[in-house]
Short mmCIF file of C-alpha atoms in Angstrom, two decimals:
data_model
loop_
_atom_site.label_atom_id
_atom_site.label_comp_id
_atom_site.label_asym_id
_atom_site.label_seq_id
_atom_site.Cartn_x
_atom_site.Cartn_y
_atom_site.Cartn_z
CA GLU A 1222 0.28 -0.49 0.26
CA VAL A 1223 1.29 3.36 -0.75
CA GLN A 1224 1.21 5.60 2.12
CA LEU A 1225 3.06 8.83 3.15
CA VAL A 1226 3.39 8.61 7.15
CA GLN A 1227 4.13 12.29 8.83
CA SER A 1228 5.38 13.41 12.24
CA GLY A 1229 2.94 14.02 15.07
CA ALA A 1230 1.68 17.36 16.36
CA GLU A 1231 3.97 20.16 17.37
CA VAL A 1232 3.72 22.94 20.05
CA LYS A 1233 6.09 25.69 20.08
CA LYS A 1234 6.68 28.72 21.11
CA PRO A 1235 7.68 32.02 18.63
CA GLY A 1236 11.17 32.33 17.56
CA GLU A 1237 12.11 28.38 18.21
CA SER A 1238 12.86 26.29 15.41
CA LEU A 1239 11.30 23.08 13.77
CA LYS A 1240 11.15 20.31 11.09
CA ILE A 1241 8.27 18.11 10.04
CA SER A 1242 8.70 15.07 8.14
CA CYS A 1243 6.84 12.87 5.91
CA LYS A 1244 8.01 9.21 5.30
CA GLY A 1245 6.91 7.32 1.74
CA SER A 1246 6.56 3.72 1.66
CA GLY A 1247 4.97 1.17 -0.93
CA TYR A 1248 6.58 3.01 -3.97
CA SER A 1249 9.97 4.17 -5.28
CA PHE A 1250 10.24 7.11 -3.08
CA THR A 1251 12.62 8.47 -5.46
CA SER A 1252 10.48 8.38 -8.63
CA TYR A 1253 8.24 11.16 -7.39
CA TRP A 1254 7.99 14.49 -6.54
CA ILE A 1255 6.66 15.46 -3.60
CA GLY A 1256 4.18 18.76 -2.10
CA TRP A 1257 3.83 20.55 1.06
CA VAL A 1258 0.50 21.98 1.51
CA ARG A 1259 -0.77 24.56 4.27
CA GLN A 1260 -4.19 24.81 5.83
CA MET A 1261 -4.61 27.36 8.30
CA PRO A 1262 -7.15 26.98 10.83
CA GLY A 1263 -10.72 27.22 8.71
CA LYS A 1264 -9.04 28.09 5.79
CA GLY A 1265 -8.43 26.48 2.75
CA LEU A 1266 -4.79 24.78 1.11
CA GLU A 1267 -1.90 26.55 0.48
CA TRP A 1268 0.54 25.42 -2.19
CA MET A 1269 3.83 25.85 -0.16
CA GLY A 1270 6.50 23.72 -2.62
CA ILE A 1271 8.01 20.60 -3.90
CA ILE A 1272 11.01 18.56 -3.82
CA TYR A 1273 12.25 15.49 -6.25
CA PRO A 1274 13.93 13.14 -3.82
CA GLY A 1275 15.74 11.39 -6.27
CA ASP A 1276 17.79 14.65 -6.81
CA SER A 1277 16.57 16.88 -4.09
CA ASP A 1278 15.12 19.42 -6.98
CA THR A 1279 13.23 21.87 -4.73
CA ARG A 1280 10.77 24.41 -5.94
CA TYR A 1281 8.91 26.83 -3.55
CA SER A 1282 5.91 29.29 -4.07
CA PRO A 1283 6.64 33.02 -4.23
CA SER A 1284 4.91 33.23 -1.00
CA PHE A 1285 6.84 31.09 1.23
CA GLN A 1286 10.07 31.01 -0.41
CA GLY A 1287 12.63 32.22 2.04
CA GLN A 1288 10.25 31.34 4.65
CA VAL A 1289 10.56 27.59 5.12
CA THR A 1290 13.12 25.17 3.71
CA ILE A 1291 11.84 21.59 2.06
CA SER A 1292 14.41 19.07 1.96
CA ALA A 1293 14.49 15.52 1.66
CA ASP A 1294 16.73 12.03 2.78
CA LYS A 1295 16.48 9.55 -0.09
CA SER A 1296 18.43 6.97 1.86
CA ILE A 1297 15.11 6.74 4.36
CA SER A 1298 12.12 7.75 2.06
CA THR A 1299 11.39 10.47 3.87
CA ALA A 1300 10.77 14.35 2.96
CA TYR A 1301 10.91 17.27 5.24
CA LEU A 1302 9.85 20.82 5.73
CA GLN A 1303 11.31 23.07 8.37
CA TRP A 1304 11.31 26.68 9.94
CA SER A 1305 14.28 28.39 11.70
CA SER A 1306 12.14 30.90 13.47
CA LEU A 1307 8.68 30.15 14.18
CA LYS A 1308 5.95 32.68 14.33
CA ALA A 1309 2.53 32.51 15.68
CA SER A 1310 0.79 32.65 11.89
CA ASP A 1311 2.81 29.54 11.01
CA THR A 1312 0.30 27.47 13.37
CA ALA A 1313 -1.58 25.54 10.87
CA MET A 1314 -2.01 21.64 9.52
CA TYR A 1315 0.44 20.99 7.37
CA TYR A 1316 0.03 18.18 4.62
CA CYS A 1317 2.50 15.74 2.46
CA ALA A 1318 1.54 14.75 -1.24
CA ARG A 1319 2.80 12.83 -3.32
CA ARG A 1320 2.53 13.97 -7.43
CA ASN A 1321 1.59 11.58 -9.69
CA ARG A 1322 2.10 11.65 -13.61
CA GLY A 1323 -0.31 10.70 -16.55
CA TRP A 1324 0.46 11.33 -19.90
CA ASN A 1325 -2.74 11.37 -22.51
CA ASP A 1326 -0.70 11.15 -26.21
CA ASP A 1327 -0.23 14.71 -26.16
CA TYR A 1328 1.17 16.13 -22.81
CA TYR A 1329 2.06 14.98 -19.10
CA TYR A 1330 -0.68 15.51 -16.72
CA TYR A 1331 0.07 15.78 -12.76
CA TYR A 1332 -2.10 15.68 -9.80
CA MET A 1333 -1.47 14.90 -6.13
CA ASP A 1334 -3.20 11.38 -5.67
CA VAL A 1335 -1.63 10.62 -2.23
CA TRP A 1336 -1.70 12.55 1.05
CA GLY A 1337 -0.39 12.40 4.35
CA LYS A 1338 -2.72 12.53 7.28
CA GLY A 1339 -1.23 16.03 8.22
CA THR A 1340 1.22 17.83 10.94
CA THR A 1341 -0.44 20.07 13.36
CA VAL A 1342 2.15 22.93 14.12
CA THR A 1343 1.14 25.19 17.13
CA VAL A 1344 2.92 28.41 17.95
CA SER A 1345 2.22 30.19 20.86
CA SER A 1346 3.98 31.89 23.32
CA SER B 398 -0.34 34.17 -10.99
CA TYR B 399 -3.70 31.99 -11.86
CA VAL B 400 -6.89 32.38 -9.64
CA LEU B 401 -9.53 29.85 -9.19
CA THR B 402 -12.76 30.96 -8.06
CA GLN B 403 -14.90 28.56 -6.46
CA PRO B 404 -18.36 29.02 -4.81
CA PRO B 405 -17.96 28.94 -0.82
CA SER B 406 -21.24 26.63 -0.54
CA VAL B 407 -22.98 24.90 -2.04
CA SER B 408 -26.32 22.77 -0.52
CA VAL B 409 -28.57 20.15 -1.80
CA ALA B 410 -30.94 17.64 -0.43
CA PRO B 411 -30.01 13.64 -0.30
CA GLY B 412 -30.50 11.47 -3.39
CA LYS B 413 -30.62 14.85 -5.61
CA THR B 414 -27.49 16.23 -7.83
CA ALA B 415 -24.92 18.69 -6.67
CA ARG B 416 -22.75 20.62 -8.86
CA ILE B 417 -19.84 22.22 -7.66
CA THR B 418 -18.23 25.02 -10.48
CA CYS B 419 -14.62 26.17 -10.68
CA GLY B 420 -14.01 29.35 -12.78
CA GLY B 421 -10.44 30.61 -14.08
CA ASN B 422 -9.36 31.96 -17.44
CA ASN B 423 -9.33 29.43 -20.43
CA ILE B 424 -9.69 26.67 -17.69
CA GLY B 425 -10.48 24.04 -20.28
CA SER B 426 -6.93 24.35 -21.46
CA LYS B 427 -5.80 22.96 -18.25
CA SER B 428 -6.07 19.90 -16.69
CA VAL B 429 -8.24 20.09 -13.60
CA HIS B 430 -8.18 18.09 -10.58
CA TRP B 431 -10.81 17.75 -7.22
CA TYR B 432 -10.08 16.92 -3.63
CA GLN B 433 -12.54 15.74 -1.15
CA GLN B 434 -11.85 16.93 2.53
CA LYS B 435 -13.90 15.65 5.36
CA PRO B 436 -13.77 17.54 8.91
CA GLY B 437 -10.82 16.56 10.59
CA GLN B 438 -9.28 14.82 7.42
CA ALA B 439 -6.92 15.27 4.90
CA PRO B 440 -7.80 16.12 1.46
CA VAL B 441 -8.86 12.85 -0.85
CA LEU B 442 -8.14 13.04 -4.69
CA VAL B 443 -11.86 12.00 -5.92
CA ILE B 444 -11.23 13.33 -9.66
CA TYR B 445 -8.27 13.66 -11.65
CA TYR B 446 -7.25 15.01 -15.95
CA ASP B 447 -10.90 16.51 -15.74
CA SER B 448 -13.09 13.87 -15.61
CA ASP B 449 -10.93 10.52 -14.05
CA ARG B 450 -11.76 8.62 -11.13
CA PRO B 451 -9.25 7.38 -8.98
CA SER B 452 -10.11 3.39 -7.63
CA GLY B 453 -12.51 3.41 -4.84
CA ILE B 454 -13.99 6.70 -5.57
CA PRO B 455 -17.94 5.86 -6.67
CA GLU B 456 -19.07 6.52 -9.88
CA ARG B 457 -21.66 8.95 -8.77
CA PHE B 458 -18.29 11.47 -8.76
CA SER B 459 -17.86 13.05 -12.58
CA GLY B 460 -16.19 15.64 -13.67
CA SER B 461 -16.27 18.37 -16.74
CA ASN B 462 -14.13 20.97 -18.18
CA SER B 463 -14.63 23.67 -20.80
CA GLY B 464 -14.25 27.12 -21.62
CA ASN B 465 -13.83 29.27 -18.16
CA THR B 466 -15.29 26.66 -16.12
CA ALA B 467 -14.71 23.28 -14.74
CA THR B 468 -17.67 21.25 -12.80
CA LEU B 469 -17.40 18.56 -9.95
CA THR B 470 -21.04 16.57 -10.37
CA ILE B 471 -22.06 14.37 -7.45
CA SER B 472 -25.05 12.42 -8.27
CA ARG B 473 -27.44 10.76 -5.83
CA VAL B 474 -25.99 12.56 -3.38
CA GLU B 475 -25.45 11.09 -0.03
CA ALA B 476 -25.08 12.10 3.70
CA GLY B 477 -21.75 10.82 3.81
CA ASP B 478 -20.85 13.32 0.86
CA GLU B 479 -20.82 16.00 2.87
CA ALA B 480 -17.25 17.82 2.47
CA ASP B 481 -15.53 20.36 1.72
CA TYR B 482 -13.98 20.31 -2.24
CA TYR B 483 -11.37 22.21 -3.47
CA CYS B 484 -10.46 22.02 -7.61
CA GLN B 485 -6.78 22.41 -8.74
CA VAL B 486 -4.22 23.35 -11.23
CA TRP B 487 -1.17 23.86 -12.03
CA ASP B 488 0.40 27.08 -13.22
CA SER B 489 0.82 27.19 -16.56
CA SER B 490 4.48 29.37 -15.57
CA SER B 491 5.27 26.44 -13.60
CA ASP B 492 4.64 23.08 -13.63
CA GLN B 493 5.73 22.38 -10.03
CA HIS B 494 3.40 25.35 -8.52
CA ALA B 495 -0.18 24.14 -7.93
CA VAL B 496 -2.84 26.88 -7.81
CA PHE B 497 -6.10 25.80 -5.69
CA GLY B 498 -9.26 27.21 -5.78
CA GLY B 499 -10.91 28.73 -2.21
CA GLY B 500 -12.98 25.40 -1.68
CA THR B 501 -16.47 24.69 -1.64
CA GLN B 502 -18.47 23.68 1.22
CA LEU B 503 -21.36 20.70 0.74
CA THR B 504 -24.21 20.80 2.97
CA VAL B 505 -26.59 17.85 2.49
CA LEU B 506 -29.76 18.86 3.55
#
């Protein structure tokens, strides 16, 4: 079974650092991009960025560039999302998701087919 | 950047058909994907590539995409379909940047 297992809930203080994880299993982890999505309390889904674990090629949404770091360790099939200095506004649920690919004889199309259960991050003094 | 517009809410009686729209400039030229998110749960892919269903998704879920509007249609709506639904495309300037609609809350009356 294809799965993404995310690390547990975190409670942190403003200014602290944090690294959350997303471990893939049941498929070739290095062959699929992994994306990160933020959902603030009561709000919609926001795209943060994506990484290709095969070579750690990483792309960030302009809204999150410089605010977080996305990384991966392919030896343990795990992707990471980290902050160097948390703010109260980082309080949210964070999801990782696998990006799959299809071909329609003309072009590739991409979609997020497997999602982790999410990691709740609470930042409060 | 590309903007997707969804109605904040849609209500439907059990057994009826729900239609959730997703508007975007010439969205018909893009591949649209739909996710269902029930309270306290992670999103689940219900439609990809405009109208394909992943395995395990009931045939009651279907999708279409043309012009400036994509539509998720749920036939014979059940109480268990009550959830938030999000449409998603990839920004044409980068196939690595996803764009989500604001989400539509489906209420089963």
